[in-house]
Structure formats: structure tokens, C-alpha cells
Amino acid sequence: MIGNWRAVRFSARFGNAVRGPSAPVTYALIAVCCLVFLIGPAAGLGPAYGTGDELLATQRAYFHRWGVVPAELFEGSPRAALTPATALFVHGSWVHLLGNMLFLYVFGVMTEERMGRVQFTLFYLGCGYLALLGYAAANDDSTQSLVGASGAISAVLGAFLFLFPGARVTSLLPFLLFLPLRFPAWVVLPFWAALQWVAAGRATQGPGVAYLAHLVGFGLGFGCAWARFGPATRVKPAPAPASEGENQP
């Protein structure tokens, strides 16, 4: 899961660059992730999965089958080699799913429109796979299942930072009583990455947030955008008119 989203919530403002209906891959990814979650045991909606301890056992088996288990990934099993791809579409809870899908929508639409459908698809799947692979390589003795699209979404954030550094991002900071503050992406997203770096250094093996996968994905996303587009092609959105009750930045 993209974490810790309780510390910073994002919504981007793109000036005069209006989001249109030209991001079918982003919408399809959101739809597939939601569908997979709803028909799986993690949603808790299917009576066939049982209740109580039976449901928990079913969920553990489900995550083990479709998620990344680092201790098994490098044993040469073809099935295990596919899990960094399948894990991108599996989520562990409603909060996990909704948090990831929110930020895929906010940052994915503009990134896809800039990259194009085919490139964005390959970028999302490739960076997501490598982000989970990087986490597994650093924790190769772990038997904890890892699921979620956050590695791929972190890559989208990295690409967004390169492509739209001036986009306004609204941040709600709990230590400031959740007052909405507006900052450019080049301030907010590196700050988020720094939080992931600190959290990754303190993380212990076991259930929790895969901060290292976030860092790997973010770095890959920024690097891929830089390699593909170069600094001369960055999009600098024009300032949008202030909404009612809001001063111009």
C-alpha cells in the first residue's frame, strides 16, 4: 500500500491542462483491481469463503498464491516468477484498495495522457514488476506475502514529478490540524519519497507497508520519464484561475 497516506493526502491541480476521457488504461487498471478485489476473499463479501478463522485461512492462502513471497521467488519456479505481476492486482483490504486506486486515478490520468496508452501500460507493469522484485531481492529470506499496486503507483508518482513538477498538490497534514495547504509537486512528492526512505530504514520484516518497493518504484518512474522525454519536454501547466474564496498562488 502507498504509505503512509495518513501523513499526506494528495490531489493534483493541473492549471489549464484539463483531464479528458483519454486515459483508458488508467481506468481499466482501476476497474480490474476493483473487480479482482470484489471477487476475492479479502473483500469479505463471498459466503463461499467462510467466516472467522476459515476466512482468514482462505485469505492467507490466496495472498500466498497470487502475491510475492520473497523466499520462493528466486527458487526458479515459473509460477513464482509471475507473482510480481499478479500481485499488482491483488489488495489486502478495502483501505489498501481504495487508497491505491485514488492515487492511481489522481496521478495516472495525466501521466498516461502524456506517455500514451501503450507506453504507459508497459511502464506501469514493468516498473511495478521491478519494484516488487527489488523488494524481494532485499528480503530474500522473507516468507511474508506481498500484494498491492503501490510499487507501480509509486512509479507513476515518480514520472508525474518529472513531467509535471509545477502541478499544484493539496496536502492535508495531521500535525497542522489537517489544514489544506497547496504546494507544487516538486515539493510534495520528494517529501513523500523522503518519508518512505526514513520508514524503510526503520521497517522490520513481517506484515506492514513495503516502503522499499515504493522507493524502487518511485526511482524507476522518475528515471524512465527522464530517459523517455528528457528535460526539454516537461509540461509546465499555466496557472489556473482562482476558485471562489481562494487567492492566486
Coordinates of C-alpha atoms in Angstrom, one line a residue:
M1 CA 0.0 0.0 0.0
I2 CA 1.1 3.5 -0.7
G3 CA 2.1 4.6 2.8
N4 CA 1.9 6.4 4.9
W5 CA -1.1 8.2 3.2
R6 CA -2.4 9.2 6.6
A7 CA 0.5 11.6 6.7
V8 CA -0.1 13.3 3.4
R9 CA -3.1 13.2 1.1
F10 CA -2.7 14.4 -2.4
S11 CA -5.0 15.9 -5.1
A12 CA -3.4 17.5 -8.1
R13 CA -4.3 20.7 -9.8
F14 CA -3.2 20.9 -13.4
G15 CA -3.9 24.5 -14.3
N16 CA -5.4 24.7 -17.8
A17 CA -4.5 21.1 -18.6
V18 CA -7.9 19.6 -18.3
R19 CA -8.3 15.9 -17.8
G20 CA -10.3 14.4 -20.6
P21 CA -11.5 10.9 -21.4
S22 CA -8.2 9.8 -23.0
A23 CA -6.8 7.6 -20.2
P24 CA -8.5 4.2 -20.8
V25 CA -5.5 2.2 -19.4
T26 CA -5.7 4.0 -16.1
Y27 CA -9.5 3.4 -15.9
A28 CA -9.1 -0.2 -16.9
L29 CA -6.4 -0.8 -14.3
I30 CA -8.7 0.6 -11.6
A31 CA -11.6 -1.5 -12.8
V32 CA -9.5 -4.7 -12.9
C33 CA -8.1 -4.1 -9.4
C34 CA -11.6 -3.4 -8.0
L35 CA -13.1 -6.5 -9.7
V36 CA -10.3 -8.8 -8.5
F37 CA -10.7 -7.5 -5.0
L38 CA -14.5 -7.8 -5.0
I39 CA -14.5 -11.5 -6.2
G40 CA -11.6 -12.4 -3.9
P41 CA -11.7 -13.4 -0.2
A42 CA -10.1 -10.1 1.0
A43 CA -13.4 -8.2 0.4
G44 CA -15.2 -10.5 2.8
L45 CA -18.3 -10.5 0.5
G46 CA -18.3 -14.1 -0.7
P47 CA -20.1 -16.5 1.6
A48 CA -18.2 -19.4 -0.1
Y49 CA -15.0 -18.2 1.6
G50 CA -16.4 -18.8 5.0
T51 CA -16.2 -16.6 8.1
G52 CA -13.9 -16.2 11.1
D53 CA -10.8 -18.4 11.2
E54 CA -11.8 -20.1 7.9
L55 CA -12.0 -16.8 6.1
L56 CA -8.6 -15.8 7.5
A57 CA -7.0 -19.1 6.4
T58 CA -8.5 -18.6 2.9
Q59 CA -7.2 -15.1 2.7
R60 CA -3.7 -16.2 3.7
A61 CA -3.7 -19.0 1.1
Y62 CA -5.0 -16.5 -1.5
F63 CA -2.2 -14.0 -0.8
H64 CA 0.4 -16.7 -0.8
R65 CA -0.8 -18.0 -4.2
W66 CA -1.0 -14.6 -6.0
G67 CA 1.3 -12.4 -4.0
V68 CA 5.1 -12.2 -3.9
V69 CA 6.8 -14.5 -1.4
P70 CA 10.5 -13.4 -1.5
A71 CA 11.8 -16.7 -0.1
E72 CA 10.1 -18.6 -3.0
L73 CA 10.7 -16.1 -5.8
F74 CA 14.3 -16.9 -6.6
E75 CA 13.9 -20.7 -6.5
G76 CA 13.3 -20.9 -10.2
S77 CA 9.6 -21.7 -10.2
P78 CA 7.8 -20.3 -13.2
R79 CA 4.7 -19.7 -11.1
A80 CA 6.7 -17.7 -8.5
A81 CA 8.3 -15.7 -11.3
L82 CA 4.9 -14.4 -12.4
T83 CA 3.8 -13.3 -8.9
P84 CA 5.4 -9.8 -9.1
A85 CA 2.9 -9.2 -12.0
T86 CA -0.2 -10.9 -10.4
A87 CA 0.5 -9.2 -7.1
L88 CA -0.1 -5.8 -8.7
F89 CA -3.8 -6.6 -9.0
V90 CA -4.3 -8.0 -5.5
H91 CA -5.1 -5.9 -2.4
G92 CA -5.3 -6.9 1.2
S93 CA -8.2 -4.7 2.4
W94 CA -10.7 -2.1 1.5
V95 CA -8.4 0.7 2.7
H96 CA -5.5 -0.8 0.8
L97 CA -7.5 -0.9 -2.4
L98 CA -9.2 2.5 -2.2
G99 CA -6.1 4.3 -1.2
N100 CA -4.1 2.9 -4.1
M101 CA -6.9 3.4 -6.6
L102 CA -7.4 7.0 -5.5
F103 CA -3.8 7.9 -6.2
L104 CA -3.7 5.9 -9.4
Y105 CA -6.6 8.0 -10.7
V106 CA -5.2 11.3 -9.5
F107 CA -1.7 10.9 -10.9
G108 CA -2.2 8.2 -13.5
V109 CA -4.6 10.0 -15.9
M110 CA -2.3 12.9 -16.7
T111 CA 0.7 10.6 -16.8
E112 CA -1.0 8.3 -19.3
E113 CA -2.1 11.2 -21.5
R114 CA 1.5 12.4 -21.6
M115 CA 3.0 9.0 -22.3
G116 CA 0.4 7.4 -24.5
R117 CA -1.6 4.2 -23.9
V118 CA 0.9 1.6 -25.0
Q119 CA 3.9 3.2 -23.3
F120 CA 2.0 3.8 -20.1
T121 CA 0.9 0.2 -20.0
L122 CA 4.4 -1.1 -20.4
F123 CA 5.7 1.5 -18.0
Y124 CA 3.2 0.6 -15.3
L125 CA 3.6 -3.1 -15.5
G126 CA 7.3 -3.1 -15.9
C127 CA 8.1 -0.7 -13.1
G128 CA 5.6 -2.4 -10.8
Y129 CA 7.2 -5.8 -11.5
L130 CA 10.7 -4.5 -10.9
A131 CA 9.6 -2.6 -7.7
L132 CA 8.3 -5.8 -6.2
L133 CA 11.3 -7.7 -7.5
G134 CA 13.6 -5.2 -5.8
Y135 CA 11.8 -5.6 -2.5
A136 CA 12.0 -9.3 -2.7
A137 CA 15.7 -9.3 -3.5
A138 CA 16.4 -7.2 -0.4
N139 CA 14.3 -9.5 1.7
D140 CA 15.0 -12.8 0.1
D141 CA 14.5 -14.9 3.2
S142 CA 11.1 -13.5 4.0
T143 CA 8.0 -15.8 3.8
Q144 CA 5.6 -12.9 4.1
S145 CA 3.3 -12.4 1.1
L146 CA 3.4 -9.0 -0.6
V147 CA 0.5 -7.8 -2.6
G148 CA -0.7 -4.4 -4.0
A149 CA -0.2 -2.0 -6.8
S150 CA 1.8 0.6 -4.7
G151 CA 5.1 -0.2 -6.4
A152 CA 3.6 0.6 -9.8
I153 CA 1.7 3.6 -8.5
S154 CA 4.9 4.9 -6.9
A155 CA 6.5 4.7 -10.4
V156 CA 3.6 6.8 -11.7
L157 CA 4.3 9.4 -8.9
G158 CA 7.9 9.5 -10.0
A159 CA 7.0 10.0 -13.6
F160 CA 4.4 12.6 -12.7
L161 CA 7.1 14.5 -10.7
F162 CA 9.3 14.7 -13.7
L163 CA 6.6 15.5 -16.2
F164 CA 4.5 17.9 -14.2
P165 CA 6.8 19.4 -11.5
G166 CA 4.7 22.6 -11.2
A167 CA 1.3 21.0 -10.8
R168 CA -0.4 22.2 -7.6
V169 CA -0.9 19.5 -5.0
T170 CA -3.2 19.8 -2.0
S171 CA -1.7 18.3 1.2
L172 CA -3.5 17.6 4.4
L173 CA -1.0 17.4 7.2
P174 CA -2.2 15.9 10.5
F175 CA 0.3 17.9 12.6
L176 CA -1.2 21.1 11.2
L177 CA -4.7 20.0 12.2
F178 CA -5.4 18.8 8.6
L179 CA -5.4 22.3 7.1
P180 CA -5.3 22.0 3.3
L181 CA -2.1 23.5 2.0
R182 CA -1.2 23.8 -1.6
F183 CA 2.4 23.1 -2.8
P184 CA 3.9 22.3 -6.2
A185 CA 4.6 18.6 -7.0
W186 CA 8.3 19.2 -6.8
V187 CA 7.9 20.0 -3.1
V188 CA 5.3 17.4 -2.0
L189 CA 6.4 14.3 -3.9
P190 CA 10.1 14.4 -2.9
F191 CA 8.9 14.9 0.7
W192 CA 6.8 11.8 0.3
A193 CA 9.8 9.9 -1.1
A194 CA 11.9 11.1 1.9
L195 CA 9.2 9.7 4.3
Q196 CA 9.4 6.4 2.5
W197 CA 13.2 6.4 2.8
V198 CA 13.0 7.0 6.6
A199 CA 10.3 4.4 7.1
A200 CA 12.1 1.8 5.0
G201 CA 15.2 2.2 7.3
R202 CA 13.0 1.6 10.3
A203 CA 10.9 -1.2 8.9
T204 CA 11.1 -4.7 10.3
Q205 CA 10.4 -7.9 8.5
G206 CA 6.8 -9.0 8.7
P207 CA 3.3 -7.6 7.9
G208 CA 3.2 -4.0 7.1
V209 CA 4.0 -1.5 4.3
A210 CA 6.7 -2.3 1.7
Y211 CA 8.4 1.0 1.8
L212 CA 11.3 -0.2 -0.2
A213 CA 9.1 -1.2 -3.1
H214 CA 7.7 2.4 -3.0
L215 CA 11.3 3.8 -3.2
V216 CA 12.3 1.5 -6.0
G217 CA 9.1 2.2 -8.0
F218 CA 9.4 6.0 -7.5
G219 CA 13.1 6.0 -8.7
L220 CA 12.3 3.8 -11.7
G221 CA 9.3 6.0 -12.6
F222 CA 11.3 9.2 -12.5
G223 CA 14.2 7.6 -14.3
C224 CA 12.0 6.2 -17.1
A225 CA 10.3 9.6 -17.6
W226 CA 13.7 11.3 -17.8
A227 CA 15.1 8.7 -20.3
R228 CA 12.0 8.8 -22.5
F229 CA 11.2 12.5 -22.5
G230 CA 14.2 14.4 -21.4
P231 CA 14.2 17.8 -19.6
A232 CA 13.2 19.8 -22.7
T233 CA 9.8 18.1 -22.9
R234 CA 8.5 18.8 -19.4
V235 CA 4.9 20.1 -19.3
K236 CA 4.5 23.4 -17.4
P237 CA 0.8 24.0 -16.8
A238 CA -0.4 27.5 -16.9
P239 CA -1.8 28.9 -13.7
A240 CA -5.5 28.3 -13.3
P241 CA -7.9 31.0 -12.3
A242 CA -8.5 31.1 -8.6
S243 CA -11.7 29.4 -7.4
E244 CA -14.1 31.3 -5.2
G245 CA -12.5 32.1 -1.9
E246 CA -9.0 31.1 -3.0
N247 CA -6.2 33.5 -3.7
Q248 CA -4.0 33.1 -6.7
P249 CA -0.7 31.2 -5.8

